mmCIF file of C-alpha atoms in Angstrom:
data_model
loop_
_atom_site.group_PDB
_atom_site.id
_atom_site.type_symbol
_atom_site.label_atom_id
_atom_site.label_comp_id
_atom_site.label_asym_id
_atom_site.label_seq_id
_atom_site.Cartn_x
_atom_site.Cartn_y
_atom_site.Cartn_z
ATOM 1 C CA UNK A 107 -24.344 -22.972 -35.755
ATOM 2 C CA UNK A 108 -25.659 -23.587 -32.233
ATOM 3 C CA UNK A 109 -23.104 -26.434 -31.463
ATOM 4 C CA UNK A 110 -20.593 -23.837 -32.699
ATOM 5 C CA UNK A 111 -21.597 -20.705 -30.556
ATOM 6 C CA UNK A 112 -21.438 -22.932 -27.287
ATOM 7 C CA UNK A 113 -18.418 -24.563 -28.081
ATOM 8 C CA UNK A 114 -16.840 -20.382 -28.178
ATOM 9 C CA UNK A 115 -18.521 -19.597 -25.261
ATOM 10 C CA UNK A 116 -16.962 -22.622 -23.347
ATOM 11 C CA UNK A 117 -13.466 -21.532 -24.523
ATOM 12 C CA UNK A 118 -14.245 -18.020 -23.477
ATOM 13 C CA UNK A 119 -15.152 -19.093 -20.035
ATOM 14 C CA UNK A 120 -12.095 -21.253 -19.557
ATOM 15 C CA UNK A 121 -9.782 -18.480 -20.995
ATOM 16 C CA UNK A 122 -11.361 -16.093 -18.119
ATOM 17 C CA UNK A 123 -10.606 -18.988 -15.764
ATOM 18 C CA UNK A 124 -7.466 -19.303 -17.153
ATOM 19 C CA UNK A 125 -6.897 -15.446 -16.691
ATOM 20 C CA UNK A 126 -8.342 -15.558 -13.250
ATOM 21 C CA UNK A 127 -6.419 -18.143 -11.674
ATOM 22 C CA UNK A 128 -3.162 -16.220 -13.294
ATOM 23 C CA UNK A 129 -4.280 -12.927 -11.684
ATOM 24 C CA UNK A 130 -4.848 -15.096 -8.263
ATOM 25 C CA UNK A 131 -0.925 -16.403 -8.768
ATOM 26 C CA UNK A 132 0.028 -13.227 -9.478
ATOM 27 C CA UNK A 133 -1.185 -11.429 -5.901
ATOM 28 C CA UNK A 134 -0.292 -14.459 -4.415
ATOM 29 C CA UNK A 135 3.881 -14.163 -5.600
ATOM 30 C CA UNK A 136 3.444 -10.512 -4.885
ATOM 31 C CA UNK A 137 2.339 -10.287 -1.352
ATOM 32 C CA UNK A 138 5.214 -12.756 -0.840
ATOM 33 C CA UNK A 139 7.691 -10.825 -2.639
ATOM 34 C CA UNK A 140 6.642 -7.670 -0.216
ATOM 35 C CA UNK A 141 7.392 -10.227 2.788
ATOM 36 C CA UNK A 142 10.362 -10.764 2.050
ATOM 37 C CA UNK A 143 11.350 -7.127 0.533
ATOM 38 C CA UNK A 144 10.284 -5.724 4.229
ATOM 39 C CA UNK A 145 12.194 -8.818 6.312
ATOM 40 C CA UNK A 146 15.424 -7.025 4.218
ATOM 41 C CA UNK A 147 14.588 -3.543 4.980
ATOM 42 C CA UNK A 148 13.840 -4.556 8.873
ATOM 43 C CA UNK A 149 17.020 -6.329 9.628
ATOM 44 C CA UNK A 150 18.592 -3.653 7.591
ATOM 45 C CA UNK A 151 16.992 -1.069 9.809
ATOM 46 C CA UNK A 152 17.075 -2.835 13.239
ATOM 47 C CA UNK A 153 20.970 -3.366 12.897
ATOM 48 C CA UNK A 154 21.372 0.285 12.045
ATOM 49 C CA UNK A 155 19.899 0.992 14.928
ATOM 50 C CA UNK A 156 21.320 -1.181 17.234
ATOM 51 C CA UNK A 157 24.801 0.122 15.426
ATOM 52 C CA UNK A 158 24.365 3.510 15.960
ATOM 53 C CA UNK A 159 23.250 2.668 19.750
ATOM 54 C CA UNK A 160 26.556 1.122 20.328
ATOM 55 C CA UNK A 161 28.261 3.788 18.478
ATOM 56 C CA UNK A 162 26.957 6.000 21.149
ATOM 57 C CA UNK A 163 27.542 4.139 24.197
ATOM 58 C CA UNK A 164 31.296 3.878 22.997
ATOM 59 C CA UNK A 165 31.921 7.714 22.740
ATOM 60 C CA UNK A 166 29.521 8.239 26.123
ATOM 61 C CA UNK A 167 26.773 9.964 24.396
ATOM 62 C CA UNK A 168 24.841 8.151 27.000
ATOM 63 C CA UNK A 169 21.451 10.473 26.622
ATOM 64 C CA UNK A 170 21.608 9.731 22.577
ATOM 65 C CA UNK A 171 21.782 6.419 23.349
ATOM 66 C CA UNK A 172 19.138 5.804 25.771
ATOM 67 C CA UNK A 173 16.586 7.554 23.437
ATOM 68 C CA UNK A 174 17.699 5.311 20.791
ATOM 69 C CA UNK A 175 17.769 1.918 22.474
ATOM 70 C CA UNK A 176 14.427 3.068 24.350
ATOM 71 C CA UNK A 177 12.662 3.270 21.030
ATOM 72 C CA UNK A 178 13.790 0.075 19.650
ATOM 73 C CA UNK A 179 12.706 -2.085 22.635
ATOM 74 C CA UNK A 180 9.380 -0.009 22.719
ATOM 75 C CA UNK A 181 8.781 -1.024 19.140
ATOM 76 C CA UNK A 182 9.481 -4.674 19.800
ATOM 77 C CA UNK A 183 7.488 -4.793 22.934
ATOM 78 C CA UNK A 184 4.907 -3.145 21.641
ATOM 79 C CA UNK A 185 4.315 -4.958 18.827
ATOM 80 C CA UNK A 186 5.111 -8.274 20.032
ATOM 81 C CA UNK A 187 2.323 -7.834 22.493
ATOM 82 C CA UNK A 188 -0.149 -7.331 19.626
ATOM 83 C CA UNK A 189 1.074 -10.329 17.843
ATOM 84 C CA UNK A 190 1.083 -12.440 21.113
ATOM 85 C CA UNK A 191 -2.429 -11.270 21.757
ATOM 86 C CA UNK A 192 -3.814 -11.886 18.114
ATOM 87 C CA UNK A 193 -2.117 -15.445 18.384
ATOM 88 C CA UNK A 194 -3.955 -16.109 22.252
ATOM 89 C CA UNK A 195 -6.962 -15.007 20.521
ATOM 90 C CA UNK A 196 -6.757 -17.027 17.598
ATOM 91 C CA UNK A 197 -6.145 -20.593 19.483
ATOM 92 C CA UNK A 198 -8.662 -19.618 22.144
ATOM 93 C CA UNK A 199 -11.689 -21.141 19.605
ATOM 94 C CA UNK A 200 -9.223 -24.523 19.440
ATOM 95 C CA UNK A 201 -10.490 -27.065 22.009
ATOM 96 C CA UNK A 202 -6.993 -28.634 22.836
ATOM 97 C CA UNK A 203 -5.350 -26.773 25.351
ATOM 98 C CA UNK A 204 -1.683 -25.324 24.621
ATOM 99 C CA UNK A 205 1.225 -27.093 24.965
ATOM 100 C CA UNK A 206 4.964 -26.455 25.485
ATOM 101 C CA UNK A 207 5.501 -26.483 21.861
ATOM 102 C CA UNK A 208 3.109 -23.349 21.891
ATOM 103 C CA UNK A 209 4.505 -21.880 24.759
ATOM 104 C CA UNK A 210 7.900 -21.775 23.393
ATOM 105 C CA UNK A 211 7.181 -20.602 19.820
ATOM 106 C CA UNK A 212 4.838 -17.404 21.451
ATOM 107 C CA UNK A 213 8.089 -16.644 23.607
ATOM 108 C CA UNK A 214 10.201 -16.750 20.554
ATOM 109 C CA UNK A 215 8.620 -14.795 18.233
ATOM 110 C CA UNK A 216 8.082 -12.223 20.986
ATOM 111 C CA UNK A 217 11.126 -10.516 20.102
ATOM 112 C CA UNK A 218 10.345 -10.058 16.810
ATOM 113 C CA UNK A 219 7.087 -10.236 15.847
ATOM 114 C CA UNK A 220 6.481 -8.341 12.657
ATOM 115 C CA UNK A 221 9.899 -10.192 11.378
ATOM 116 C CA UNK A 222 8.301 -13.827 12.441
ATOM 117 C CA UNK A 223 4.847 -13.303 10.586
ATOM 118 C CA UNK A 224 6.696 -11.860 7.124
ATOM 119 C CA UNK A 225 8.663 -15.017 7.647
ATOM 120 C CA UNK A 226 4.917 -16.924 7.653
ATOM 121 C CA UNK A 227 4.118 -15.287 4.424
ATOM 122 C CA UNK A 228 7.156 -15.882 2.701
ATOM 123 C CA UNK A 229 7.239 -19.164 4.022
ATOM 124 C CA UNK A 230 4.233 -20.482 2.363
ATOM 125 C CA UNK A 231 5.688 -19.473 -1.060
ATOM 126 C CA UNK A 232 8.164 -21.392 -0.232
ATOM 127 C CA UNK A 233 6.821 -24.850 0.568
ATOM 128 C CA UNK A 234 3.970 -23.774 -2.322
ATOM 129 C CA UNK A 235 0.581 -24.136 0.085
ATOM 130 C CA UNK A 236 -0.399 -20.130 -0.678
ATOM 131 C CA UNK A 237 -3.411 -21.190 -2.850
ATOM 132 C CA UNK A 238 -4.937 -24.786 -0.758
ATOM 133 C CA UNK A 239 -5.940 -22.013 1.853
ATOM 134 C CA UNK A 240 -6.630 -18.430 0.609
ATOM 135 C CA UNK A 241 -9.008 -17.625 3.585
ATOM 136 C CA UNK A 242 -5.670 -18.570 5.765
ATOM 137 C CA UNK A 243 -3.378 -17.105 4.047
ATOM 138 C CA UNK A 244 -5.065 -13.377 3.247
ATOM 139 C CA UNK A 245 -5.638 -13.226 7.735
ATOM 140 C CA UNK A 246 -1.461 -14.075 7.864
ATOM 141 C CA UNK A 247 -0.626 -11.205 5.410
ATOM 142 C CA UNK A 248 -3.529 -8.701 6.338
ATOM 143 C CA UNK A 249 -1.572 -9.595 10.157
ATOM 144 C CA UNK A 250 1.697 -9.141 8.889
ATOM 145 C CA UNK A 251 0.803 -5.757 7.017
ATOM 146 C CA UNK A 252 -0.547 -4.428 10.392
ATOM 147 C CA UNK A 253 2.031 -5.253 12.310
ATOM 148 C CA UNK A 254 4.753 -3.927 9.691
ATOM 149 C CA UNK A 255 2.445 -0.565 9.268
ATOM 150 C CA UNK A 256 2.372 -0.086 13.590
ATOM 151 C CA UNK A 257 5.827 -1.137 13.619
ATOM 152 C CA UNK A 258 7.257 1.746 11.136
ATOM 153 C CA UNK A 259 4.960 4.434 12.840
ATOM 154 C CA UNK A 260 5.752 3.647 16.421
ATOM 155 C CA UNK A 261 8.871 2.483 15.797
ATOM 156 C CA UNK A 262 10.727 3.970 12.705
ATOM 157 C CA UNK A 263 9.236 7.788 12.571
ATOM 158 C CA UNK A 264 10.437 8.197 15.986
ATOM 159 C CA UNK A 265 13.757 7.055 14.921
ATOM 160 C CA UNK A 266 13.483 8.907 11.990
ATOM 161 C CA UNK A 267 12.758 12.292 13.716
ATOM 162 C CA UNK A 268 15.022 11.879 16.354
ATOM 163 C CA UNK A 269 18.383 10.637 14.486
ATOM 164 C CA UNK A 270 17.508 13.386 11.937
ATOM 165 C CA UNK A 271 17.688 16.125 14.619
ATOM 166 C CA UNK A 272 20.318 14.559 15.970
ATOM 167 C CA UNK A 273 22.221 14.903 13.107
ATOM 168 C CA UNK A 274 21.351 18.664 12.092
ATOM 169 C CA UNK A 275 22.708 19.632 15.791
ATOM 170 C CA UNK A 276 25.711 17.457 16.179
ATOM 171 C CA UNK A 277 26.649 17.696 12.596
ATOM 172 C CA UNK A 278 29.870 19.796 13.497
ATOM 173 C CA UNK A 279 30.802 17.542 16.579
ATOM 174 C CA UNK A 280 30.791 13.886 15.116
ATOM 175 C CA UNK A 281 33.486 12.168 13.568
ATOM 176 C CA UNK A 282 32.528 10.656 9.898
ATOM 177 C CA UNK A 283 31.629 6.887 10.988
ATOM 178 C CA UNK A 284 28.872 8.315 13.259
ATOM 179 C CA UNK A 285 27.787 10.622 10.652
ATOM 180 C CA UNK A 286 27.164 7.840 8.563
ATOM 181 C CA UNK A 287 25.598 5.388 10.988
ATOM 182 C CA UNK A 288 23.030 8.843 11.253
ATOM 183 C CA UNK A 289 22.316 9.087 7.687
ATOM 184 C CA UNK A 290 21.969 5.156 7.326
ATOM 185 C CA UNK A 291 19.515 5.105 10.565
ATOM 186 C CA UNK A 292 17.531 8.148 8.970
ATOM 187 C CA UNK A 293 17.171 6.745 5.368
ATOM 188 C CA UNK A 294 16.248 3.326 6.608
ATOM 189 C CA UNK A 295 13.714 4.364 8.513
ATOM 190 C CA UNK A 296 12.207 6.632 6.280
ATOM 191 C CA UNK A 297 12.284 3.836 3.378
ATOM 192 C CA UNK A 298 10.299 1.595 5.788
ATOM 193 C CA UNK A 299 7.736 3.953 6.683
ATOM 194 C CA UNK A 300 7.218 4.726 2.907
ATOM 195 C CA UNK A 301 6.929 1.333 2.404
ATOM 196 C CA UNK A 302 4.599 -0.070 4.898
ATOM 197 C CA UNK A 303 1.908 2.795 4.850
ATOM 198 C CA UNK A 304 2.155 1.811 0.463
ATOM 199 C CA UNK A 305 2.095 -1.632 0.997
ATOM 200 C CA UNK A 306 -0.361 -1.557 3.407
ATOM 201 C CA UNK A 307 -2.569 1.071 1.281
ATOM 202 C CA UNK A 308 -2.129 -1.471 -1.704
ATOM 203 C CA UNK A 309 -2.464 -4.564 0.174
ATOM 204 C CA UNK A 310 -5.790 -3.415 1.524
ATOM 205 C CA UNK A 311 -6.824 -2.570 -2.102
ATOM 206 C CA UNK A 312 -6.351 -5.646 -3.183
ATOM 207 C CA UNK A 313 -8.467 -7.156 -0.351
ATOM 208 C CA UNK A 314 -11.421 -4.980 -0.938
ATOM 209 C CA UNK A 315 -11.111 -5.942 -4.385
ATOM 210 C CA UNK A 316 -11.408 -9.652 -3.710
ATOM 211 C CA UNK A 317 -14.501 -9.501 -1.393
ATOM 212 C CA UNK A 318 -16.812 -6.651 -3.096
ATOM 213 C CA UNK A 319 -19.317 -8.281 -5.257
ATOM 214 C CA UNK A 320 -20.269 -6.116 -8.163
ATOM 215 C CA UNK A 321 -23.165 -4.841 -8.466
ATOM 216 C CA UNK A 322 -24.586 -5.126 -12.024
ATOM 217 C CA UNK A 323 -26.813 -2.085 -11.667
ATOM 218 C CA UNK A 324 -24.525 0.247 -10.424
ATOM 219 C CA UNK A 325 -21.295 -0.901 -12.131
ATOM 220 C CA UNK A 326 -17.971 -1.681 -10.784
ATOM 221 C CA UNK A 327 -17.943 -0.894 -6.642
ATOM 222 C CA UNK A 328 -14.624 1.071 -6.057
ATOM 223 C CA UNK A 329 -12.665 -0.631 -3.235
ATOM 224 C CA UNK A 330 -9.836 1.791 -3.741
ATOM 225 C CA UNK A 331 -8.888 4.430 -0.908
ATOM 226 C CA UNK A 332 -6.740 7.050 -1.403
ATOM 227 C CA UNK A 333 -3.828 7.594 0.750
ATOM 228 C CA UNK A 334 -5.368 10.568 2.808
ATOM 229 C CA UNK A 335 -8.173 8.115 3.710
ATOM 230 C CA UNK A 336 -6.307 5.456 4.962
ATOM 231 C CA UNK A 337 -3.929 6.973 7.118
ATOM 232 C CA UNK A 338 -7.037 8.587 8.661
ATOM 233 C CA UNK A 339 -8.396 5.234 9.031
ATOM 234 C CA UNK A 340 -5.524 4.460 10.923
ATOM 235 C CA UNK A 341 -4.812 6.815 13.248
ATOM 236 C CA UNK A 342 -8.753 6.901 14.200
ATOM 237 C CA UNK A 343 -8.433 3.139 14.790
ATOM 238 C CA UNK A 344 -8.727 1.612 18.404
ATOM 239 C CA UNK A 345 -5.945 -0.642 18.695
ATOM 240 C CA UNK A 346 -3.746 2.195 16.799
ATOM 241 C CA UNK A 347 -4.692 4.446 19.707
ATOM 242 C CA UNK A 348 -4.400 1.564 22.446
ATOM 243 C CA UNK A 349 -0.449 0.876 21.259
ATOM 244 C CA UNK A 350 0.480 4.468 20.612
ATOM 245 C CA UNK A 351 -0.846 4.828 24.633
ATOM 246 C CA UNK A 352 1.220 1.691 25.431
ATOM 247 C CA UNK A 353 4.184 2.592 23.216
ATOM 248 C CA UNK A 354 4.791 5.770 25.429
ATOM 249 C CA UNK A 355 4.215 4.353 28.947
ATOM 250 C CA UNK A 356 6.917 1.981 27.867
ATOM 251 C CA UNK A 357 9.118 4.013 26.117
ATOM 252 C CA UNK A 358 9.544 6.284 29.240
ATOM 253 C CA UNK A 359 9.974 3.087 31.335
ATOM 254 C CA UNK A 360 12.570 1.947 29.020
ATOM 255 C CA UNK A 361 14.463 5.404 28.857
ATOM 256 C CA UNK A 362 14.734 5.805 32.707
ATOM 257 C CA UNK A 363 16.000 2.376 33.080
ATOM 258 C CA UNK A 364 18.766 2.794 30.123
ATOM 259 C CA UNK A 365 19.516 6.717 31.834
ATOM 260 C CA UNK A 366 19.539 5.288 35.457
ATOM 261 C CA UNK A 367 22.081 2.475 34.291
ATOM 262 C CA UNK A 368 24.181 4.299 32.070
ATOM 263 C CA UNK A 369 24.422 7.486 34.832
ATOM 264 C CA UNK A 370 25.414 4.942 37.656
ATOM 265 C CA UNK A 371 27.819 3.116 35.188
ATOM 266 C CA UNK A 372 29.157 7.030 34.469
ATOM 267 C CA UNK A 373 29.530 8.197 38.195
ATOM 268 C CA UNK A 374 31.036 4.883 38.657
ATOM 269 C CA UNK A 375 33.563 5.508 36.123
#
């Protein structure tokens, strides 16, 4: 009877391990799926962007499209200053100094930096090394997520709010290929922005999930926040406040530039 209640207890435990290492799979596959589901709906969004920039500079709507272009290199040189910095800080605890080979891929991703560390995550799907490193792999995704969720709120609500009013006051004036470059450039951005502050509210879910221990007094811990909470966590946080700071010393930088250049190339004309 004894021999027969261990042997059911050993199955139970490998059936939970069983269970366990499927629900480990599972987060794994999805936190690469939402990599590569936000590298579609960024190069969707960037090109509409850079679209309806060109769009403007064609019919010389030169004021439309210095705010437009202004915002998209603020986003990209906002964020890829983050990344840059996380990746400095990271190799500064390796004793081998950096080579050219580091030098060039830090100059490279620059342009694109929430793009290049989806492109991590999805890679290691890929080539199948998600689980030989968890500790690894969670600090690439909680990375990506960031970036992503600074990118869309820096980047994409600006874009967002400004297309949108754009398109209420011009409505009347535009022909129909810019008014549909506007409504592409407003829904993408507002489908990223959705989707990174969700992805990053379940994302972070997930990761409280896997480090609470429970306590067997007081139950389950809850590690879920609602969406109220985190957004307040984010817009209270340091480095949040830092970029937003940054984002608009650069993004009036970048719109007198673009307005000097495309006023001189006007009076030239």
């Amino acid at each position: 009877m004894l021999e027969m209640d261990r042997v059911q207890l050993l199955e139970s435990e490998e059936k939970q391990q069983d269970e366990g290492n499927i629900e480990d799979t599972f987060d794994f596959k999805w936190r690469c799926l939402v990599a590569l589901i936000s590298i579609l709906f960024f190069l969707m969004s960037f090109d509409c962007d850079l679209v309806l920039a060109s769009a403007y500079f064609e019919r010389e709507m030169y004021h439309e499209f210095s705010l437009t272009i202004s915002i998209t290199v603020t986003a990209s040189l906002v964020i890829g200053s983050l990344s840059t910095f996380w990746i400095i800080q990271n190799s500064s605890t390796k004793k081998s100094p950096p080579g050219i080979r580091y030098v060039l891929c830090i100059l490279t991703r620059f342009p694109m930096s929430g793009l290049a560390r989806d492109a991590d995550v999805l890679s290691r799907w890929i080539i199948k090394i998600g689980d030989g490193d968890q500790g690894k792999f969670l600090q690439i995704n909680r990375e990506a997520r960031t970036l992503r969720l600074y990118d869309a709120l820096i980047g994409n609500v600006a874009q967002f709010l400004l297309q949108g009013y754009f398109y209420i006051t011009k409505f009347k004036e535009i022909d129909a290929y810019l008014n549909f470059l506007y409504c592409m450039s407003v829904i993408s951005s507002f489908v990223i922005v959705v989707w990174s502050v969700t992805t990053y509210t379940s994302s972070s879910d997930r990761d409280r999930a896997l480090a609470a221990v429970p306590d067997n007094n007081k139950g389950d811990n809850n590690t879920t926040k609602g969406l109220a909470t985190t957004l307040l966590d984010i817009f209270s946080n340091r480095t949040f406040l830092i970029l937003f700071l940054l984002s608009n010393v650069i993004f009036v930088a970048t719109f007198l530039v673009f307005s000097w250049t495309t006023s001189h190339n006007y009076n030239y004309n």
